[in-house]
mmCIF file of C-alpha atoms in Angstrom:
data_model
loop_
_atom_site.group_PDB
_atom_site.id
_atom_site.type_symbol
_atom_site.label_atom_id
_atom_site.label_comp_id
_atom_site.label_asym_id
_atom_site.label_seq_id
_atom_site.Cartn_x
_atom_site.Cartn_y
_atom_site.Cartn_z
ATOM 1 C CA GLY W 1 -239.448 -212.530 54.459
ATOM 2 C CA LEU W 2 -236.580 -213.031 52.032
ATOM 3 C CA LEU W 3 -233.165 -212.154 53.409
ATOM 4 C CA SER W 4 -230.548 -210.995 50.912
ATOM 5 C CA TYR W 5 -226.886 -210.313 51.640
ATOM 6 C CA TRP W 6 -224.294 -208.682 49.403
ATOM 7 C CA PRO W 7 -220.733 -208.584 50.738
ATOM 8 C CA ASN W 8 -218.479 -205.677 49.848
ATOM 9 C CA VAL W 9 -216.517 -205.974 46.617
ATOM 10 C CA ASP W 10 -213.456 -208.245 46.960
ATOM 11 C CA PHE W 11 -214.320 -209.088 50.594
ATOM 12 C CA ASN W 12 -213.846 -212.656 51.802
ATOM 13 C CA GLY W 13 -213.920 -214.085 55.315
ATOM 14 C CA ILE W 14 -216.484 -214.045 58.130
ATOM 15 C CA ASP W 15 -219.103 -211.308 58.462
ATOM 16 C CA TYR W 16 -221.784 -210.756 61.087
ATOM 17 C CA PHE W 17 -225.087 -208.893 60.966
ATOM 18 C CA ASN W 18 -228.435 -208.814 62.765
ATOM 19 C CA ALA W 19 -231.912 -209.359 61.351
ATOM 20 C CA GLU W 20 -235.042 -208.480 63.299
ATOM 21 C CA ALA W 21 -238.556 -209.815 62.741
ATOM 22 C CA SER W 22 -241.724 -208.352 64.290
ATOM 23 C CA ASP W 23 -245.475 -209.113 64.316
ATOM 24 C CA PRO W 24 -248.474 -206.732 64.311
ATOM 25 C CA ASN W 25 -248.563 -206.811 68.112
ATOM 26 C CA GLY W 26 -245.076 -205.433 68.383
ATOM 27 C CA ASN W 27 -243.390 -208.634 69.357
ATOM 28 C CA THR W 28 -239.879 -208.913 67.932
ATOM 29 C CA VAL W 29 -237.224 -211.509 67.608
ATOM 30 C CA LEU W 30 -233.563 -210.834 66.891
ATOM 31 C CA LEU W 31 -231.653 -213.116 64.579
ATOM 32 C CA LYS W 32 -227.868 -212.947 64.623
ATOM 33 C CA VAL W 33 -226.331 -214.129 61.370
ATOM 34 C CA GLN W 34 -222.774 -215.257 60.706
ATOM 35 C CA ALA W 35 -221.929 -215.308 57.000
ATOM 36 C CA THR W 36 -218.833 -216.928 55.580
ATOM 37 C CA VAL W 37 -217.758 -215.466 52.251
ATOM 38 C CA ARG W 38 -215.557 -217.864 50.314
ATOM 39 C CA SER W 39 -212.581 -216.486 48.425
ATOM 40 C CA ILE W 40 -212.515 -216.822 44.639
ATOM 41 C CA ASN W 41 -209.598 -215.973 42.417
ATOM 42 C CA ASP W 42 -209.792 -212.541 40.776
ATOM 43 C CA LEU W 43 -208.392 -212.581 37.262
ATOM 44 C CA PRO W 44 -205.192 -210.641 36.633
ATOM 45 C CA SER W 45 -205.038 -207.760 34.182
ATOM 46 C CA PHE W 46 -202.364 -205.994 32.166
ATOM 47 C CA THR W 47 -201.139 -202.614 33.377
ATOM 48 C CA TRP W 48 -199.776 -199.918 31.086
ATOM 49 C CA PRO W 49 -197.530 -196.873 31.567
ATOM 50 C CA THR W 50 -199.239 -193.768 32.906
ATOM 51 C CA GLY W 51 -201.247 -191.973 30.235
ATOM 52 C CA THR W 52 -201.407 -194.995 27.907
ATOM 53 C CA SER W 53 -203.698 -197.966 27.336
ATOM 54 C CA GLY W 54 -203.438 -201.356 25.683
ATOM 55 C CA GLN W 55 -204.459 -199.820 22.351
ATOM 56 C CA ASP W 56 -201.159 -197.927 22.286
ATOM 57 C CA PHE W 57 -199.270 -201.226 22.199
ATOM 58 C CA GLU W 58 -201.420 -203.304 19.846
ATOM 59 C CA VAL W 59 -199.027 -202.464 16.980
ATOM 60 C CA LEU W 60 -195.276 -202.038 17.562
ATOM 61 C CA ASP W 61 -192.533 -201.265 15.039
ATOM 62 C CA GLN W 62 -189.000 -202.603 14.875
ATOM 63 C CA ASN W 63 -186.301 -202.145 12.237
ATOM 64 C CA GLU W 64 -184.842 -205.208 10.609
ATOM 65 C CA ASN W 65 -181.418 -206.521 11.675
ATOM 66 C CA GLU W 66 -181.994 -205.352 15.257
ATOM 67 C CA LEU W 67 -182.440 -207.384 18.415
ATOM 68 C CA LYS W 68 -183.997 -205.395 21.231
ATOM 69 C CA ASN W 69 -186.610 -205.575 23.966
ATOM 70 C CA LEU W 70 -189.917 -204.652 22.369
ATOM 71 C CA ILE W 71 -191.889 -204.170 25.597
ATOM 72 C CA ASP W 72 -191.736 -205.045 29.289
ATOM 73 C CA PHE W 73 -195.221 -206.227 30.280
ATOM 74 C CA ASN W 74 -196.608 -205.639 33.780
ATOM 75 C CA ALA W 75 -199.713 -206.872 35.592
ATOM 76 C CA THR W 76 -201.910 -206.516 38.644
ATOM 77 C CA ASP W 77 -204.732 -208.304 40.397
ATOM 78 C CA VAL W 78 -206.637 -208.117 43.701
ATOM 79 C CA GLU W 79 -204.799 -210.939 45.493
ATOM 80 C CA ASP W 80 -201.289 -210.249 44.220
ATOM 81 C CA GLY W 81 -201.309 -206.479 43.821
ATOM 82 C CA THR W 82 -198.487 -205.267 41.603
ATOM 83 C CA THR W 83 -195.810 -207.689 42.820
ATOM 84 C CA GLN W 84 -194.557 -208.783 39.407
ATOM 85 C CA SER W 85 -192.811 -211.923 40.680
ATOM 86 C CA ARG W 86 -196.274 -213.394 41.351
ATOM 87 C CA PHE W 87 -197.168 -213.457 37.647
ATOM 88 C CA THR W 88 -195.898 -215.561 34.758
ATOM 89 C CA TRP W 89 -195.944 -214.972 31.001
ATOM 90 C CA ARG W 90 -196.097 -217.080 27.859
ATOM 91 C CA LEU W 91 -196.820 -216.707 24.130
ATOM 92 C CA ASP W 92 -199.572 -218.219 22.018
ATOM 93 C CA GLY W 93 -201.093 -217.997 18.546
ATOM 94 C CA PHE W 94 -202.739 -214.725 17.558
ATOM 95 C CA GLU W 95 -206.342 -214.527 18.845
ATOM 96 C CA GLY W 96 -205.911 -218.033 20.271
ATOM 97 C CA ASN W 97 -205.301 -219.615 16.842
ATOM 98 C CA GLN W 98 -202.773 -222.383 17.526
ATOM 99 C CA SER W 99 -201.910 -222.671 13.835
ATOM 100 C CA HIS W 100 -200.855 -219.004 13.630
ATOM 101 C CA LEU W 101 -197.173 -219.557 14.342
ATOM 102 C CA ASP W 102 -195.761 -216.020 14.245
ATOM 103 C CA TYR W 103 -195.261 -216.255 18.012
ATOM 104 C CA GLU W 104 -192.513 -218.850 17.474
ATOM 105 C CA GLN W 105 -190.282 -216.027 16.200
ATOM 106 C CA PHE W 106 -190.430 -214.383 19.642
ATOM 107 C CA LYS W 107 -189.467 -215.107 23.213
ATOM 108 C CA ILE W 108 -190.821 -213.707 26.469
ATOM 109 C CA ASP W 109 -189.176 -213.918 29.869
ATOM 110 C CA SER W 110 -191.646 -216.027 31.841
ATOM 111 C CA SER W 111 -190.937 -214.160 35.085
ATOM 112 C CA THR W 112 -190.415 -210.558 33.946
ATOM 113 C CA GLY W 113 -192.639 -210.217 30.859
ATOM 114 C CA VAL W 114 -189.895 -208.818 28.606
ATOM 115 C CA LEU W 115 -190.715 -209.541 24.933
ATOM 116 C CA SER W 116 -188.252 -209.672 22.021
ATOM 117 C CA PHE W 117 -187.546 -211.474 18.759
ATOM 118 C CA ARG W 118 -185.515 -214.678 19.123
ATOM 119 C CA ALA W 119 -183.156 -213.455 16.408
ATOM 120 C CA PRO W 120 -182.837 -210.161 14.507
ATOM 121 C CA PRO W 121 -185.615 -210.114 11.874
ATOM 122 C CA ASN W 122 -184.627 -209.719 8.235
ATOM 123 C CA ARG W 123 -187.135 -207.992 6.003
ATOM 124 C CA GLU W 124 -185.673 -209.713 2.935
ATOM 125 C CA ASP W 125 -186.118 -213.093 4.676
ATOM 126 C CA ASP W 126 -189.713 -212.669 5.800
ATOM 127 C CA LYS W 127 -190.859 -215.402 8.181
ATOM 128 C CA SER W 128 -194.296 -213.982 9.034
ATOM 129 C CA VAL W 129 -197.317 -216.228 8.473
ATOM 130 C CA LEU W 130 -198.967 -213.774 6.081
ATOM 131 C CA GLY W 131 -195.727 -212.943 4.266
ATOM 132 C CA ASN W 132 -196.041 -209.196 4.867
ATOM 133 C CA ASN W 133 -193.338 -208.659 7.522
ATOM 134 C CA GLU W 134 -196.057 -208.209 10.153
ATOM 135 C CA TYR W 135 -195.902 -210.697 13.002
ATOM 136 C CA SER W 136 -199.038 -211.220 15.108
ATOM 137 C CA LEU W 137 -199.061 -213.024 18.446
ATOM 138 C CA ARG W 138 -200.876 -213.388 21.756
ATOM 139 C CA VAL W 139 -199.295 -212.685 25.153
ATOM 140 C CA VAL W 140 -200.818 -214.708 28.001
ATOM 141 C CA LEU W 141 -200.635 -213.451 31.590
ATOM 142 C CA ARG W 142 -201.177 -215.910 34.462
ATOM 143 C CA ASP W 143 -201.468 -215.398 38.216
ATOM 144 C CA ARG W 144 -200.501 -217.818 41.003
ATOM 145 C CA ASN W 145 -204.000 -219.293 41.180
ATOM 146 C CA GLY W 146 -204.332 -220.067 37.483
ATOM 147 C CA GLY W 147 -206.281 -216.984 36.421
ATOM 148 C CA GLU W 148 -205.345 -215.672 32.980
ATOM 149 C CA ASP W 149 -205.659 -212.623 30.767
ATOM 150 C CA GLU W 150 -204.623 -212.248 27.114
ATOM 151 C CA PHE W 151 -203.315 -209.476 24.890
ATOM 152 C CA ASP W 152 -203.124 -209.706 21.069
ATOM 153 C CA MET W 153 -200.559 -207.598 19.260
ATOM 154 C CA THR W 154 -198.682 -207.162 15.968
ATOM 155 C CA VAL W 155 -195.014 -206.284 15.373
ATOM 156 C CA ARG W 156 -194.135 -204.662 12.045
ATOM 157 C CA VAL W 157 -190.595 -205.025 10.696
ATOM 158 C CA GLY W 158 -189.270 -201.904 8.967
ATOM 159 C CA ASP W 159 -186.790 -201.786 6.101
ATOM 160 C CA LEU W 160 -183.233 -200.489 6.497
ATOM 161 C CA GLN W 161 -181.022 -199.512 3.580
ATOM 162 C CA GLU W 162 -178.256 -202.113 3.409
ATOM 163 C CA SER W 163 -174.874 -201.775 1.712
ATOM 164 C CA PRO W 164 -174.108 -203.910 -1.361
ATOM 165 C CA GLN W 165 -171.656 -206.783 -1.008
ATOM 166 C CA ILE W 166 -168.987 -207.812 -3.505
ATOM 167 C CA LEU W 167 -169.128 -211.517 -4.228
ATOM 168 C CA ASN W 168 -165.810 -213.416 -4.173
ATOM 169 C CA TYR W 169 -164.368 -210.380 -2.383
ATOM 170 C CA GLN W 170 -160.572 -209.945 -2.133
ATOM 171 C CA ALA W 171 -158.791 -207.097 -0.402
ATOM 172 C CA SER W 172 -156.815 -206.352 -3.588
ATOM 173 C CA ILE W 173 -156.722 -207.435 -7.202
ATOM 174 C CA VAL W 174 -153.401 -207.521 -9.076
ATOM 175 C CA VAL W 175 -153.523 -206.779 -12.798
ATOM 176 C CA GLU W 176 -150.374 -206.862 -14.926
ATOM 177 C CA ILE W 177 -150.086 -205.149 -18.305
ATOM 178 C CA SER W 178 -147.109 -203.983 -20.352
ATOM 179 C CA GLU W 179 -146.319 -200.296 -20.754
ATOM 180 C CA ASP W 180 -147.984 -198.562 -23.668
ATOM 181 C CA GLU W 181 -150.478 -201.425 -23.803
ATOM 182 C CA SER W 182 -154.068 -200.503 -24.412
ATOM 183 C CA PRO W 183 -156.395 -200.805 -21.379
ATOM 184 C CA VAL W 184 -157.717 -204.292 -20.869
ATOM 185 C CA SER W 185 -161.256 -205.318 -20.114
ATOM 186 C CA TRP W 186 -162.081 -206.617 -16.668
ATOM 187 C CA ASP W 187 -163.451 -209.688 -18.437
ATOM 188 C CA ASP W 188 -159.877 -210.514 -19.465
ATOM 189 C CA VAL W 189 -158.516 -210.616 -15.918
ATOM 190 C CA TRP W 190 -161.496 -211.196 -13.637
ATOM 191 C CA THR W 191 -164.542 -213.046 -14.795
ATOM 192 C CA ASP W 192 -166.299 -213.425 -11.430
ATOM 193 C CA LEU W 193 -166.410 -209.798 -10.305
ATOM 194 C CA SER W 194 -170.010 -209.271 -9.205
ATOM 195 C CA ALA W 195 -172.005 -207.816 -6.368
ATOM 196 C CA GLU W 196 -175.456 -208.001 -4.845
ATOM 197 C CA ASP W 197 -177.697 -205.805 -2.710
ATOM 198 C CA GLN W 198 -180.386 -207.404 -0.560
ATOM 199 C CA ASP W 199 -182.570 -204.331 -0.949
ATOM 200 C CA GLU W 200 -182.357 -204.155 -4.736
ATOM 201 C CA GLY W 201 -181.785 -207.780 -5.748
ATOM 202 C CA ASP W 202 -179.025 -208.018 -8.347
ATOM 203 C CA LEU W 203 -179.223 -204.366 -9.380
ATOM 204 C CA VAL W 204 -175.802 -202.916 -8.444
ATOM 205 C CA TYR W 205 -173.905 -199.999 -10.011
ATOM 206 C CA TRP W 206 -170.123 -199.934 -10.337
ATOM 207 C CA TYR W 207 -167.923 -196.805 -10.035
ATOM 208 C CA HIS W 208 -164.178 -196.171 -9.983
#
């Protein structure tokens, strides 16, 4: 006969069982079997807050000019449970594409899994690969035995209304005219008075 043995899921170690053979005359023989189940590394996996899944974090939004923690990743696996200090984290190109360098704009704490931009993103100074203020990257999770899992995600940078800035700004401008003199043009006393707005380019309105 053919003897088959299936250990319980995630079991490793030594197991014992009996096998009995008999003939048509009723004679039997008992076979005692010792089976050694070798341990193999179970791959780690990402864990998500209660009531959510990875799909809820595939696209995240952040306003420009902010530097904050985008997400704190967590993990689990059979050998290490949920002890986060047993996992490490790193970043890679989106979908494993090494030439997709959006991930270089980010940093992740290798021991805690906290992800953030390296510097506050500026929507008017777009550094995304596709030039659309959407940064795509891969987060790689690794356990103590070298097992890995990956998660691909995109961070969208939102626009904030920014105040215009006066070029060649001075706290005060002194203009001297004689009494009863007609008003003078700004061009006569200040030729470099100009302003810019990052949101609107050079379109700036002046009021007094």
